[in-house]
Coordinates of C-alpha atoms in Angstrom, one line a residue:
M1 CA -157.3 -97.0 -35.8
N2 CA -154.9 -97.1 -33.1
S3 CA -152.3 -96.8 -35.8
I4 CA -153.8 -93.9 -37.3
N5 CA -153.7 -92.1 -33.8
N6 CA -150.2 -92.9 -33.3
L7 CA -149.4 -90.6 -36.3
L8 CA -151.8 -88.0 -35.5
V9 CA -150.7 -87.3 -32.3
P10 CA -147.1 -86.2 -32.9
I11 CA -148.2 -84.1 -35.7
L12 CA -150.8 -82.5 -33.8
V13 CA -148.0 -81.8 -31.0
T14 CA -145.8 -80.2 -33.3
L15 CA -148.4 -77.9 -35.0
I16 CA -149.4 -76.5 -31.4
L17 CA -145.7 -75.6 -30.3
S18 CA -145.1 -73.7 -33.3
L19 CA -148.0 -71.6 -33.0
P20 CA -147.3 -67.9 -31.9
G21 CA -147.3 -67.2 -28.0
H22 CA -145.7 -70.5 -27.2
A23 CA -142.1 -70.6 -25.8
K24 CA -140.0 -73.3 -26.0
V25 CA -139.7 -75.3 -22.8
S26 CA -136.1 -75.2 -21.6
S27 CA -134.8 -77.9 -18.6
E28 CA -132.1 -75.4 -17.8
P29 CA -132.5 -73.1 -14.5
D30 CA -133.6 -69.6 -14.7
M31 CA -130.6 -67.4 -14.5
G32 CA -132.4 -64.1 -14.8
I33 CA -132.3 -61.4 -17.5
Q34 CA -129.0 -59.6 -16.1
A35 CA -127.0 -62.9 -16.4
A36 CA -127.9 -63.1 -20.5
K37 CA -126.4 -59.7 -21.0
S38 CA -122.9 -59.1 -21.8
P39 CA -121.1 -56.1 -20.4
Q40 CA -121.2 -54.7 -24.1
Q41 CA -125.0 -54.8 -23.7
E42 CA -125.5 -53.0 -20.5
P43 CA -127.5 -49.8 -21.0
N44 CA -125.4 -48.0 -18.4
C45 CA -121.8 -49.4 -19.6
K46 CA -120.3 -46.0 -21.0
S47 CA -116.7 -47.1 -20.8
K48 CA -115.6 -50.7 -22.1
K49 CA -112.7 -50.9 -19.3
K50 CA -115.1 -49.8 -16.5
C51 CA -117.5 -52.9 -17.4
Q52 CA -114.7 -55.4 -17.7
D53 CA -112.1 -56.6 -15.7
T54 CA -109.8 -57.3 -18.3
T55 CA -108.5 -55.2 -21.2
D56 CA -108.8 -56.5 -24.9
P57 CA -105.4 -57.3 -25.8
N58 CA -106.1 -55.4 -29.2
D59 CA -107.0 -52.0 -27.3
P60 CA -104.6 -49.3 -27.6
Q61 CA -103.0 -48.7 -24.3
E62 CA -102.7 -45.3 -22.6
P63 CA -99.0 -44.2 -22.0
E64 CA -98.0 -44.5 -18.7
T65 CA -96.1 -42.0 -16.5
P66 CA -92.4 -43.1 -16.2
E67 CA -91.5 -44.5 -12.7
P68 CA -88.6 -43.9 -11.0
P69 CA -86.2 -46.8 -10.3
V70 CA -87.2 -49.9 -8.6
N71 CA -85.3 -49.3 -5.6
E72 CA -86.5 -46.3 -3.3
F73 CA -83.9 -43.5 -2.9
L74 CA -82.6 -42.5 0.5
P75 CA -85.1 -41.7 3.3
A76 CA -85.7 -38.7 5.3
G77 CA -82.8 -38.0 7.9
S78 CA -80.3 -39.4 5.2
S79 CA -76.8 -37.6 5.5
Y80 CA -74.6 -36.1 2.5
Q81 CA -71.6 -34.0 1.2
M82 CA -71.8 -31.5 -1.4
Q83 CA -68.8 -30.3 -3.3
L84 CA -68.7 -28.8 -6.6
Q85 CA -65.6 -27.2 -7.0
G86 CA -62.1 -28.7 -6.7
A87 CA -60.8 -32.1 -6.5
L88 CA -63.6 -34.3 -4.7
N89 CA -62.8 -35.3 -1.4
T90 CA -64.6 -38.6 -1.1
E91 CA -63.3 -39.4 2.8
Y92 CA -66.5 -38.1 4.4
V93 CA -69.0 -40.8 5.9
A94 CA -72.1 -39.9 4.2
D95 CA -75.4 -41.6 2.5
A96 CA -74.9 -39.5 -0.5
Y97 CA -72.3 -37.0 -2.3
V98 CA -73.2 -34.2 -4.6
F99 CA -70.7 -33.5 -7.3
D100 CA -70.5 -32.0 -10.6
L101 CA -71.7 -34.2 -13.4
F102 CA -68.7 -32.8 -15.7
D103 CA -65.9 -32.7 -13.5
V104 CA -66.0 -36.0 -11.6
S105 CA -65.0 -39.2 -13.5
Q106 CA -66.6 -42.4 -13.8
E107 CA -63.7 -43.9 -11.8
T108 CA -64.3 -42.0 -8.9
I109 CA -68.4 -42.5 -9.1
T110 CA -67.6 -46.4 -9.1
Q111 CA -65.6 -45.7 -5.9
I112 CA -68.0 -43.8 -4.3
K113 CA -70.6 -46.3 -5.1
S114 CA -68.7 -49.2 -3.8
T115 CA -68.9 -47.3 -0.2
G116 CA -72.7 -47.7 -0.3
A117 CA -73.0 -44.0 -0.9
K118 CA -75.4 -42.6 -3.5
A119 CA -73.8 -40.7 -6.3
I120 CA -75.6 -37.8 -7.3
C121 CA -74.7 -35.4 -10.3
Y122 CA -75.2 -31.9 -10.5
F123 CA -75.5 -29.7 -13.6
S124 CA -77.5 -26.6 -14.2
A125 CA -80.8 -27.5 -16.0
G126 CA -81.8 -23.3 -16.2
T127 CA -78.4 -21.5 -17.2
Y128 CA -76.0 -21.4 -19.9
E129 CA -72.1 -21.7 -18.6
Q130 CA -69.9 -20.7 -21.3
W131 CA -67.1 -23.3 -20.2
R132 CA -69.3 -26.6 -20.2
T133 CA -68.2 -28.7 -23.4
D134 CA -71.9 -28.7 -24.7
A135 CA -72.2 -24.9 -24.3
V136 CA -72.3 -24.8 -28.4
D137 CA -75.3 -26.9 -28.5
F138 CA -77.8 -23.9 -27.0
A139 CA -79.4 -21.8 -29.6
P140 CA -78.1 -18.5 -29.3
E141 CA -81.6 -16.9 -29.0
A142 CA -81.9 -19.4 -26.0
I143 CA -79.3 -17.4 -24.2
G144 CA -80.8 -14.6 -21.8
E145 CA -79.7 -12.3 -19.0
P146 CA -76.3 -12.8 -17.0
L147 CA -76.8 -14.8 -13.7
G148 CA -76.1 -12.3 -10.9
D149 CA -72.5 -12.7 -9.4
W150 CA -71.5 -15.6 -11.5
P151 CA -69.4 -14.7 -14.4
G152 CA -69.9 -16.5 -17.9
E153 CA -73.3 -17.9 -16.6
N154 CA -76.6 -16.9 -18.3
W155 CA -80.4 -17.4 -17.8
L156 CA -82.0 -19.9 -20.7
D157 CA -85.3 -19.9 -22.2
T158 CA -86.4 -23.5 -20.9
T159 CA -89.1 -23.3 -23.5
H160 CA -86.8 -23.7 -26.3
E161 CA -86.1 -27.3 -27.8
S162 CA -82.6 -27.1 -27.9
V163 CA -82.4 -26.2 -24.0
K164 CA -84.5 -29.6 -23.5
T165 CA -82.4 -31.5 -26.0
V166 CA -79.1 -30.5 -24.1
M167 CA -80.7 -31.5 -20.5
K168 CA -81.9 -34.8 -22.0
N169 CA -78.2 -35.4 -23.2
R170 CA -76.9 -34.6 -19.9
I171 CA -79.1 -36.9 -18.2
Q172 CA -78.0 -39.5 -20.8
L173 CA -74.4 -38.8 -19.6
A174 CA -75.1 -39.0 -15.8
K175 CA -76.7 -42.4 -16.6
D176 CA -73.5 -43.2 -18.8
K177 CA -71.4 -42.4 -16.1
G178 CA -73.1 -44.4 -13.5
C179 CA -74.8 -41.9 -11.3
D180 CA -77.5 -42.6 -9.2
A181 CA -79.5 -39.6 -9.4
V182 CA -79.4 -36.0 -10.8
D183 CA -79.4 -32.3 -9.2
P184 CA -80.8 -30.1 -11.8
D185 CA -80.1 -26.5 -10.5
N186 CA -81.7 -23.3 -11.3
V187 CA -85.2 -24.6 -12.2
D188 CA -86.9 -21.6 -11.2
S189 CA -86.4 -19.5 -14.2
H190 CA -90.0 -18.0 -13.6
T191 CA -88.9 -15.9 -10.6
Q192 CA -85.6 -14.6 -11.8
Q193 CA -85.0 -11.6 -14.6
S194 CA -84.2 -13.9 -17.0
G195 CA -84.7 -11.9 -20.2
F196 CA -87.4 -14.4 -21.2
N197 CA -91.3 -14.2 -19.9
I198 CA -91.4 -17.8 -18.6
S199 CA -94.8 -18.5 -16.9
Y200 CA -95.4 -20.5 -13.8
A201 CA -97.1 -23.1 -16.0
Q202 CA -94.1 -23.4 -18.7
Q203 CA -91.6 -23.6 -15.7
L204 CA -93.9 -26.4 -14.3
E205 CA -93.8 -28.2 -17.7
Y206 CA -90.4 -27.8 -18.2
N207 CA -89.5 -29.5 -14.7
K208 CA -91.7 -32.3 -15.0
Y209 CA -90.0 -32.8 -18.4
L210 CA -86.7 -33.1 -16.5
S211 CA -88.2 -35.8 -14.0
T212 CA -89.7 -37.7 -16.6
T213 CA -86.4 -37.8 -18.6
A214 CA -84.8 -38.7 -15.4
H215 CA -86.9 -41.8 -14.6
D216 CA -87.2 -42.8 -18.4
N217 CA -83.3 -43.3 -17.9
Q218 CA -83.9 -45.2 -14.4
L219 CA -82.2 -42.3 -12.5
F220 CA -83.5 -40.5 -9.2
I221 CA -83.8 -36.8 -9.4
G222 CA -83.9 -34.0 -6.8
L223 CA -85.9 -30.8 -6.8
K224 CA -83.4 -27.8 -6.2
N225 CA -84.7 -25.0 -4.5
N226 CA -87.8 -23.9 -6.2
L227 CA -90.4 -24.0 -3.1
S228 CA -92.6 -22.0 -5.0
Q229 CA -93.6 -25.1 -7.0
L230 CA -93.1 -27.7 -4.5
A231 CA -96.6 -28.2 -4.0
D232 CA -97.1 -29.2 -7.7
L233 CA -93.9 -31.2 -7.7
H234 CA -92.8 -32.9 -4.8
S235 CA -94.6 -36.1 -6.0
H236 CA -92.7 -35.8 -9.3
Y237 CA -89.5 -35.9 -7.3
D238 CA -87.4 -38.5 -5.3
F239 CA -85.4 -36.0 -2.9
A240 CA -84.9 -32.3 -2.4
I241 CA -82.2 -30.0 -2.1
N242 CA -82.4 -26.7 -0.5
E243 CA -80.2 -23.8 0.1
S244 CA -80.5 -21.1 2.9
C245 CA -84.5 -21.9 3.9
I246 CA -83.8 -21.1 7.4
R247 CA -82.5 -17.8 6.2
W248 CA -85.7 -17.2 4.2
N249 CA -87.4 -18.7 6.8
E250 CA -89.3 -21.3 4.4
C251 CA -88.3 -24.7 5.8
D252 CA -91.6 -25.7 6.6
M253 CA -92.6 -25.7 2.9
L254 CA -90.2 -28.9 2.7
K255 CA -92.3 -30.8 4.8
P256 CA -94.1 -32.8 2.2
F257 CA -90.8 -34.5 1.2
V258 CA -90.0 -35.5 4.6
D259 CA -94.0 -36.9 5.2
A260 CA -93.3 -38.8 2.2
N261 CA -89.9 -40.3 3.8
K262 CA -87.8 -38.6 0.9
A263 CA -84.6 -37.2 2.0
V264 CA -83.9 -33.3 2.4
F265 CA -80.6 -32.0 1.8
H266 CA -80.2 -28.6 3.5
V267 CA -77.1 -26.2 3.4
E268 CA -76.8 -22.8 5.1
Y269 CA -74.2 -20.6 4.1
L270 CA -73.0 -19.3 7.6
G271 CA -69.4 -19.1 7.2
V272 CA -66.7 -20.7 9.5
S273 CA -67.5 -18.2 12.5
G274 CA -71.3 -19.3 12.4
A275 CA -70.3 -22.8 13.6
G276 CA -71.0 -23.5 17.0
S277 CA -73.0 -20.1 17.3
S278 CA -76.6 -19.7 18.7
E279 CA -77.2 -19.2 14.9
F280 CA -75.6 -22.5 13.9
D281 CA -77.6 -24.3 16.9
N282 CA -80.7 -22.5 15.8
M283 CA -80.3 -23.9 12.3
C284 CA -79.7 -27.6 13.9
S285 CA -83.0 -27.3 16.1
I286 CA -85.0 -26.4 12.8
A287 CA -83.5 -29.1 10.7
N288 CA -84.3 -31.8 13.3
N289 CA -87.7 -30.6 14.0
V290 CA -88.4 -30.3 9.9
G291 CA -86.6 -34.0 9.6
M292 CA -83.9 -32.6 7.1
Y293 CA -80.1 -33.2 7.3
S294 CA -78.5 -29.7 7.5
L295 CA -75.0 -28.7 6.6
V296 CA -72.6 -25.4 7.0
L297 CA -70.5 -25.1 3.7
P298 CA -68.7 -22.4 1.8
H299 CA -70.4 -20.5 -0.6
L300 CA -68.2 -21.7 -3.3
L301 CA -69.1 -25.2 -2.4
D302 CA -65.3 -26.2 -2.6
D303 CA -64.7 -28.4 0.8
A304 CA -62.7 -25.5 2.5
Y305 CA -65.0 -26.3 5.4
R306 CA -68.1 -28.7 6.6
F307 CA -70.3 -28.5 10.0
S308 CA -73.0 -30.7 10.3
C309 CA -75.6 -30.9 13.0
P310 CA -75.0 -33.2 15.8

């Protein structure tokens, strides 16, 4: 009889446990419902990346905004020299030299950099200059109205693809020649009588294109004038170059650069008689208050004279 009982008991236990309503007993501790859920099962998980600390390596990655070169550019208050015509004078003690991209040799650029100064290569990003070697690369329909008192120079349609292609090639040339940074000029066509109806948004897109292209080439880039778009562009540019902000009472608009410890290179065209005058003293006072480095230079930027604030 005992042998029969020994056979029946295990069978009965097995039948009872298999009936509906009976859960399997586990020796594991109860970790709660939330611990059993994966991020994909979470009802409020709208985005996979928000729910996981790591990204699936097979997920497509969003394109990143190009970053400027690893090393920072010059801080606010740094000195500079700017000369765009004539044989470049490299005898000044300055933190940076601004000079024409086409007219200065790679050897001279190397010499400037050997002193510890930054080499900033200038080119016009908004005008056609008939004497440039790449002038033939602009589409005829992209060439607009003459530029004021500058013979042989015309405004460009900066929305035209041929213009963007030329500027991309110029930035590449700057990289190839060893420039540290570029200074694209005439980037305010939307405020000019250019012959084209360029909107604020179109100009902004073009100026961001210049910044992105420079950073893609590991070059720094400066915002030349164009204070009307500074609020939208200062975070995309590494320094600023300004002409005549004191004359137009606009220097305070450059403070976002200084506040971010980015160099601001400023020039006023006062003439030789302005040096040492009350006008010159006022210029230096304003420059010091803003935190920018100011020079008095000739309008032709030919190194005929140079006066800096004490």
